[in-house]
Short mmCIF file of C-alpha atoms in Angstrom, two decimals:
data_model
loop_
_atom_site.label_atom_id
_atom_site.label_comp_id
_atom_site.label_asym_id
_atom_site.label_seq_id
_atom_site.Cartn_x
_atom_site.Cartn_y
_atom_site.Cartn_z
CA MET A 42 -59.54 62.77 4.47
CA VAL A 43 -61.79 65.44 6.07
CA GLU A 44 -61.03 65.98 9.80
CA GLU A 45 -64.18 66.12 11.85
CA ARG A 46 -64.38 69.14 13.95
CA SER A 47 -64.77 68.89 17.76
CA VAL A 48 -67.62 70.39 19.72
CA LEU A 49 -65.40 73.17 21.10
CA SER A 50 -64.21 74.01 17.55
CA ARG A 51 -67.69 74.39 16.26
CA ILE A 52 -68.72 76.50 19.32
CA PHE A 53 -65.63 78.76 18.75
CA ASN A 54 -66.48 79.13 15.03
CA GLY A 55 -70.05 79.90 15.85
CA PHE A 56 -69.03 82.55 18.28
CA ASN A 57 -66.65 84.09 15.71
CA ILE A 58 -69.49 84.17 13.15
CA PHE A 59 -71.99 85.72 15.79
CA LEU A 60 -69.28 88.34 16.78
CA LEU A 61 -68.55 89.31 13.10
CA VAL A 62 -72.27 89.62 12.31
CA ILE A 63 -72.65 92.10 15.47
CA ILE A 64 -69.59 94.17 14.27
CA THR A 65 -71.04 94.19 10.69
CA LEU A 66 -74.48 95.45 11.98
CA LEU A 67 -72.67 98.06 14.20
CA CYS A 68 -70.98 99.39 11.04
CA ILE A 69 -74.05 99.37 8.80
CA LEU A 70 -76.73 100.64 11.16
CA PRO A 71 -75.25 104.19 11.51
CA VAL A 72 -75.32 104.56 7.70
CA TRP A 73 -78.77 103.07 7.42
CA TYR A 74 -80.07 105.15 10.16
CA THR A 75 -78.71 108.36 8.43
CA LEU A 76 -80.52 107.29 5.22
CA VAL A 77 -83.79 106.60 7.23
CA ILE A 78 -83.67 109.95 8.85
CA SER A 79 -83.16 111.80 5.60
CA LEU A 80 -86.30 110.05 4.20
CA SER A 81 -88.61 110.67 6.99
CA ASP A 82 -91.04 113.49 7.97
CA ARG A 83 -89.63 116.01 10.34
CA GLY A 84 -92.45 115.44 12.84
CA ALA A 85 -91.61 111.75 13.15
CA VAL A 86 -87.96 112.50 13.55
CA ALA A 87 -88.54 115.11 16.20
CA ALA A 88 -90.90 112.81 18.13
CA GLY A 89 -88.18 110.01 18.11
CA GLU A 90 -90.28 107.58 16.07
CA VAL A 91 -87.80 106.76 13.41
CA PHE A 92 -85.40 103.91 13.88
CA ILE A 93 -85.34 101.13 11.32
CA TRP A 94 -87.77 102.20 8.60
CA PRO A 95 -88.71 105.78 7.28
CA GLN A 96 -91.89 107.36 8.78
CA GLY A 97 -93.78 109.56 6.49
CA LEU A 98 -91.65 108.79 3.54
CA THR A 99 -90.57 111.98 1.71
CA PHE A 100 -87.83 112.89 -0.72
CA GLY A 101 -88.04 116.63 0.13
CA SER A 102 -84.56 116.77 1.63
CA TYR A 103 -83.03 115.48 -1.60
CA GLU A 104 -85.05 117.84 -3.66
CA THR A 105 -83.92 120.79 -1.47
CA ILE A 106 -80.29 119.61 -1.93
CA ILE A 107 -80.62 119.58 -5.74
CA ASP A 108 -81.78 123.24 -5.46
CA ASP A 109 -78.77 124.04 -3.27
CA GLY A 110 -76.07 125.25 -5.58
CA GLN A 111 -73.51 125.67 -2.76
CA PHE A 112 -73.80 122.00 -1.86
CA PHE A 113 -72.76 120.91 -5.35
CA LYS A 114 -70.01 123.51 -5.55
CA SER A 115 -68.59 122.22 -2.25
CA PHE A 116 -68.98 118.73 -3.68
CA PHE A 117 -67.01 119.58 -6.69
CA ILE A 118 -64.17 121.26 -4.72
CA SER A 119 -63.94 118.09 -2.71
CA VAL A 120 -63.66 115.98 -5.87
CA GLN A 121 -60.91 118.33 -7.17
CA ARG A 122 -59.17 118.22 -4.03
CA VAL A 123 -59.19 114.33 -3.90
CA VAL A 124 -58.08 113.87 -7.54
CA TYR A 125 -55.13 116.41 -7.20
CA SER A 126 -54.03 115.04 -3.88
CA ALA A 127 -54.15 111.45 -5.10
CA ILE A 128 -52.03 112.28 -8.24
CA ILE A 129 -49.45 114.38 -6.21
CA THR A 130 -49.31 112.01 -3.24
CA PHE A 131 -48.77 108.94 -5.58
CA PHE A 132 -45.77 110.29 -7.27
CA ILE A 133 -44.13 111.94 -4.26
CA VAL A 134 -44.49 108.78 -2.13
CA LEU A 135 -43.26 106.60 -5.01
CA LEU A 136 -40.28 108.68 -5.85
CA MET A 137 -39.35 108.98 -2.12
CA ALA A 138 -39.89 105.40 -1.07
CA TYR A 139 -37.72 103.91 -4.01
CA PRO A 140 -34.33 105.30 -2.80
CA LEU A 141 -35.17 105.01 1.02
CA SER A 142 -35.80 101.18 0.28
CA LYS A 143 -31.99 100.97 -0.45
CA THR A 144 -29.42 100.17 2.15
CA SER A 145 -27.22 103.03 3.56
CA LYS A 146 -24.35 101.95 1.52
CA GLU A 147 -26.45 102.17 -1.74
CA PHE A 148 -28.04 105.55 -0.72
CA LYS A 149 -25.81 107.23 1.90
CA PRO A 150 -28.37 109.95 3.04
CA ARG A 151 -30.88 107.25 3.76
CA ASN A 152 -30.59 107.04 7.51
CA ILE A 153 -30.57 110.88 7.91
CA ILE A 154 -33.66 111.22 5.84
CA MET A 155 -35.55 108.41 7.63
CA TRP A 156 -34.76 110.12 10.98
CA LEU A 157 -36.02 113.41 9.68
CA LEU A 158 -39.29 111.81 8.47
CA ILE A 159 -39.91 109.96 11.57
CA PHE A 160 -39.31 113.14 13.62
CA CYS A 161 -41.78 115.15 11.45
CA MET A 162 -44.20 112.41 11.79
CA LEU A 163 -44.18 112.38 15.54
CA PHE A 164 -43.72 116.21 16.09
CA GLY A 165 -45.66 118.91 14.38
CA GLY A 166 -44.76 122.64 14.18
CA GLY A 167 -48.13 123.69 15.48
CA LEU A 168 -51.16 125.60 13.93
CA VAL A 169 -49.89 129.10 13.83
CA PRO A 170 -46.54 128.35 12.10
CA TRP A 171 -48.33 126.12 9.64
CA TYR A 172 -50.89 128.89 8.82
CA MET A 173 -48.09 131.48 8.49
CA THR A 174 -46.32 129.25 6.09
CA MET A 175 -49.35 128.65 4.00
CA LYS A 176 -50.05 132.36 3.89
CA SER A 177 -46.49 133.31 2.84
CA LEU A 178 -46.86 130.67 0.00
CA GLY A 179 -49.98 132.32 -1.24
CA LEU A 180 -52.33 129.35 -0.57
CA ILE A 181 -55.16 131.01 1.21
CA ASN A 182 -58.47 130.66 -0.47
CA THR A 183 -56.94 128.24 -3.13
CA ILE A 184 -57.62 124.74 -3.90
CA TRP A 185 -53.96 124.09 -3.61
CA GLY A 186 -53.84 125.03 -0.04
CA LEU A 187 -56.27 122.22 0.58
CA VAL A 188 -54.14 119.89 -1.57
CA LEU A 189 -50.73 120.73 -0.23
CA GLY A 190 -51.65 121.55 3.26
CA GLY A 191 -51.34 118.02 4.53
CA GLY A 192 -47.67 117.91 3.84
CA LEU A 193 -45.87 114.70 3.01
CA PRO A 194 -47.81 111.55 4.32
CA VAL A 195 -44.76 109.98 5.98
CA PHE A 196 -46.78 106.80 6.93
CA ASN A 197 -47.55 106.10 3.33
CA VAL A 198 -43.87 106.52 2.49
CA ILE A 199 -42.93 103.97 5.13
CA LEU A 200 -45.51 101.57 3.85
CA VAL A 201 -44.30 101.72 0.17
CA MET A 202 -40.68 101.68 1.30
CA ASN A 203 -41.08 98.49 3.19
CA PHE A 204 -43.06 96.98 0.38
CA PHE A 205 -40.26 97.70 -2.02
CA ARG A 206 -37.70 96.12 0.50
CA ASN A 207 -39.67 93.01 0.54
CA LEU A 208 -39.44 92.50 -3.25
CA PRO A 209 -36.69 90.08 -4.42
CA LYS A 210 -33.25 91.78 -4.88
CA GLU A 211 -32.58 89.28 -7.77
CA MET A 212 -34.99 91.22 -10.09
CA GLU A 213 -33.27 94.62 -9.48
CA GLU A 214 -29.91 92.97 -9.98
CA SER A 215 -30.95 91.26 -13.25
CA ALA A 216 -32.40 94.49 -14.57
CA LEU A 217 -29.03 96.29 -13.76
CA ILE A 218 -27.03 93.67 -15.60
CA ASP A 219 -29.34 94.12 -18.56
CA GLY A 220 -28.57 97.88 -18.53
CA ALA A 221 -31.76 99.23 -16.95
CA GLY A 222 -31.37 102.49 -14.95
CA PRO A 223 -33.21 103.57 -11.77
CA TRP A 224 -36.14 104.97 -13.61
CA ARG A 225 -36.65 102.01 -15.80
CA ILE A 226 -36.41 99.67 -12.68
CA LEU A 227 -38.94 101.86 -10.69
CA PHE A 228 -41.64 102.26 -13.32
CA GLY A 229 -40.95 98.98 -15.20
CA ILE A 230 -40.54 96.51 -12.43
CA PHE A 231 -41.37 98.03 -9.03
CA LEU A 232 -44.46 99.87 -10.05
CA PRO A 233 -46.36 96.92 -11.64
CA LEU A 234 -45.64 94.67 -8.67
CA SER A 235 -46.79 97.31 -6.09
CA THR A 236 -50.50 97.25 -7.01
CA PRO A 237 -51.59 96.22 -3.42
CA VAL A 238 -49.64 98.81 -1.40
CA LEU A 239 -50.25 101.59 -4.01
CA ALA A 240 -53.97 100.89 -3.90
CA THR A 241 -53.77 101.03 -0.12
CA ILE A 242 -52.10 104.51 0.06
CA LEU A 243 -54.68 105.67 -2.63
CA VAL A 244 -57.44 104.65 -0.20
CA PHE A 245 -55.75 106.40 2.71
CA THR A 246 -55.38 109.60 0.50
CA ILE A 247 -58.87 109.50 -0.84
CA VAL A 248 -60.58 108.92 2.50
CA GLY A 249 -58.24 111.49 4.30
CA HIS A 250 -58.80 114.30 2.00
CA TRP A 251 -62.52 113.63 1.48
CA ASN A 252 -63.25 113.59 5.21
CA GLU A 253 -60.84 116.41 6.32
CA PHE A 254 -62.71 119.53 7.22
CA PHE A 255 -60.47 121.64 9.59
CA GLN A 256 -57.98 122.78 7.12
CA ALA A 257 -60.57 124.67 5.22
CA LEU A 258 -61.93 126.38 8.12
CA VAL A 259 -58.45 127.82 8.78
CA LEU A 260 -57.36 128.49 5.13
CA MET A 261 -60.71 129.66 3.48
CA THR A 262 -62.13 132.97 4.47
CA LYS A 263 -65.19 132.61 2.02
CA ASN A 264 -67.75 129.94 2.43
CA GLU A 265 -68.08 129.35 -1.23
CA ASN A 266 -64.59 127.90 -1.02
CA TYR A 267 -65.35 125.22 1.50
CA PRO A 268 -65.08 121.55 0.43
CA LEU A 269 -67.94 119.33 1.26
CA GLN A 270 -67.19 118.20 4.80
CA SER A 271 -66.50 121.82 5.96
CA TYR A 272 -69.65 122.94 4.35
CA ILE A 273 -71.67 120.27 6.00
CA ARG A 274 -70.18 121.24 9.27
CA GLN A 275 -71.00 124.88 8.93
CA VAL A 276 -74.41 124.47 7.22
CA THR A 277 -77.73 125.57 8.67
CA LEU A 278 -81.05 125.73 6.96
CA VAL A 279 -81.52 129.40 5.99
CA ILE A 280 -84.89 130.14 4.39
CA ASP A 281 -85.43 133.44 2.56
CA PRO A 282 -89.24 133.99 2.74
CA SER A 283 -89.16 136.20 -0.30
CA LYS A 284 -87.79 133.33 -2.48
CA VAL A 285 -90.15 130.55 -1.23
CA ASP A 286 -92.91 129.61 -3.64
CA ALA A 287 -96.01 127.55 -2.70
CA GLU A 288 -94.48 124.36 -3.83
CA SER A 289 -91.20 125.00 -1.81
CA ALA A 290 -93.17 126.18 1.15
CA LYS A 291 -95.18 122.88 1.11
CA ARG A 292 -92.03 120.79 0.89
CA LEU A 293 -90.07 122.68 3.69
CA THR A 294 -92.98 121.92 6.06
CA SER A 295 -91.96 118.28 6.04
CA LEU A 296 -88.27 119.12 6.56
CA SER A 297 -86.04 120.08 9.46
CA ASN A 298 -82.34 120.75 10.00
CA GLN A 299 -81.95 117.07 11.11
CA THR A 300 -83.55 115.56 7.97
CA LEU A 301 -81.81 117.93 5.58
CA ASN A 302 -78.42 117.58 7.05
CA ALA A 303 -78.83 113.68 7.36
CA ALA A 304 -79.42 113.72 3.52
CA LYS A 305 -76.22 115.81 2.98
CA ILE A 306 -74.22 113.54 5.20
CA PHE A 307 -75.54 110.42 3.39
CA ILE A 308 -74.72 111.89 -0.07
CA SER A 309 -71.22 112.87 1.23
CA MET A 310 -70.68 109.15 2.19
CA LEU A 311 -71.86 107.73 -1.05
CA PRO A 312 -68.55 108.19 -3.10
CA LEU A 313 -66.52 106.35 -0.53
CA LEU A 314 -69.08 103.65 -0.30
CA ILE A 315 -69.06 103.09 -3.89
CA ILE A 316 -65.16 103.02 -4.56
CA TYR A 317 -64.01 101.21 -1.45
CA PRO A 318 -65.21 97.65 -2.58
CA PHE A 319 -62.93 98.11 -5.78
CA PHE A 320 -59.88 98.61 -3.43
CA GLN A 321 -60.74 96.32 -0.66
CA LYS A 322 -59.15 93.28 -2.07
CA TYR A 323 -55.80 95.02 -2.01
CA PHE A 324 -56.07 96.75 1.25
CA VAL A 325 -55.11 93.91 3.69
CA LYS A 326 -52.32 92.66 1.45
CA GLY A 327 -50.98 96.09 1.07
CA ILE A 328 -50.89 96.83 4.79
CA THR A 329 -49.34 93.43 5.68
CA LEU A 330 -46.61 93.39 3.12
CA GLY A 331 -45.78 97.01 3.77
CA SER A 332 -45.25 96.62 7.49
CA VAL A 333 -42.85 93.69 7.77
CA LYS A 334 -39.49 95.44 7.82
CA GLY A 335 -38.50 98.61 9.43
#
């Protein structure tokens, strides 16, 4: 039997739909506006005539980016950084969360390590000690400085640890009776069941390292070593008149810093916009199940 909804229930549902549509538009419009700016003529952008649709449609910004070797070098550095960070973070978090998911009787140093992790998550050592440490380890002007500079993601460890603690204990007990050791239990039982939370921390790692720009400003002394976000932050349109031919000059007359930088920002957003839908279905479940127990 289908229950008939009351008038108040329909009004409430309609308000929720309206509110969600507004929130969706607020999320989409900045991305769309950036794309529109990158495709518009610089005169229309400067005059404030661009809002919903491109004015004086031109692909000159993207053609200029294709000719910009430093942009793609920075893009490749960011890709390297994300790949290395995702692999390293995945294994560090996994190997740390598994023993911490045990009780203090099963793993005696558990409480001490947890207090140390929480303390380090809440209190940092400061920028200068961090820089001195990175310098002493020889991580200046290297990709590994960007990969390892963030340290251990304690929040991700807590998420995975709590997810492991929510898994039925009977599975591990049965595996122990059958002769399985800790490594077999971790990679043969826990890992296949942890797809939601592992996909969640993977999204956190990718987004965090892709969008992070400050570490490179501190660790890199050469602009050619900048990842994409640091490069975009520092970039200015510098034109060498001796290297501008007639075709390039014609194209540059329709460009400005605003249109060119909008194109670079939009390109930098594309990888995350493409991969996020594939992880979104795990995201809420991973966060929820990983935050039940303390």
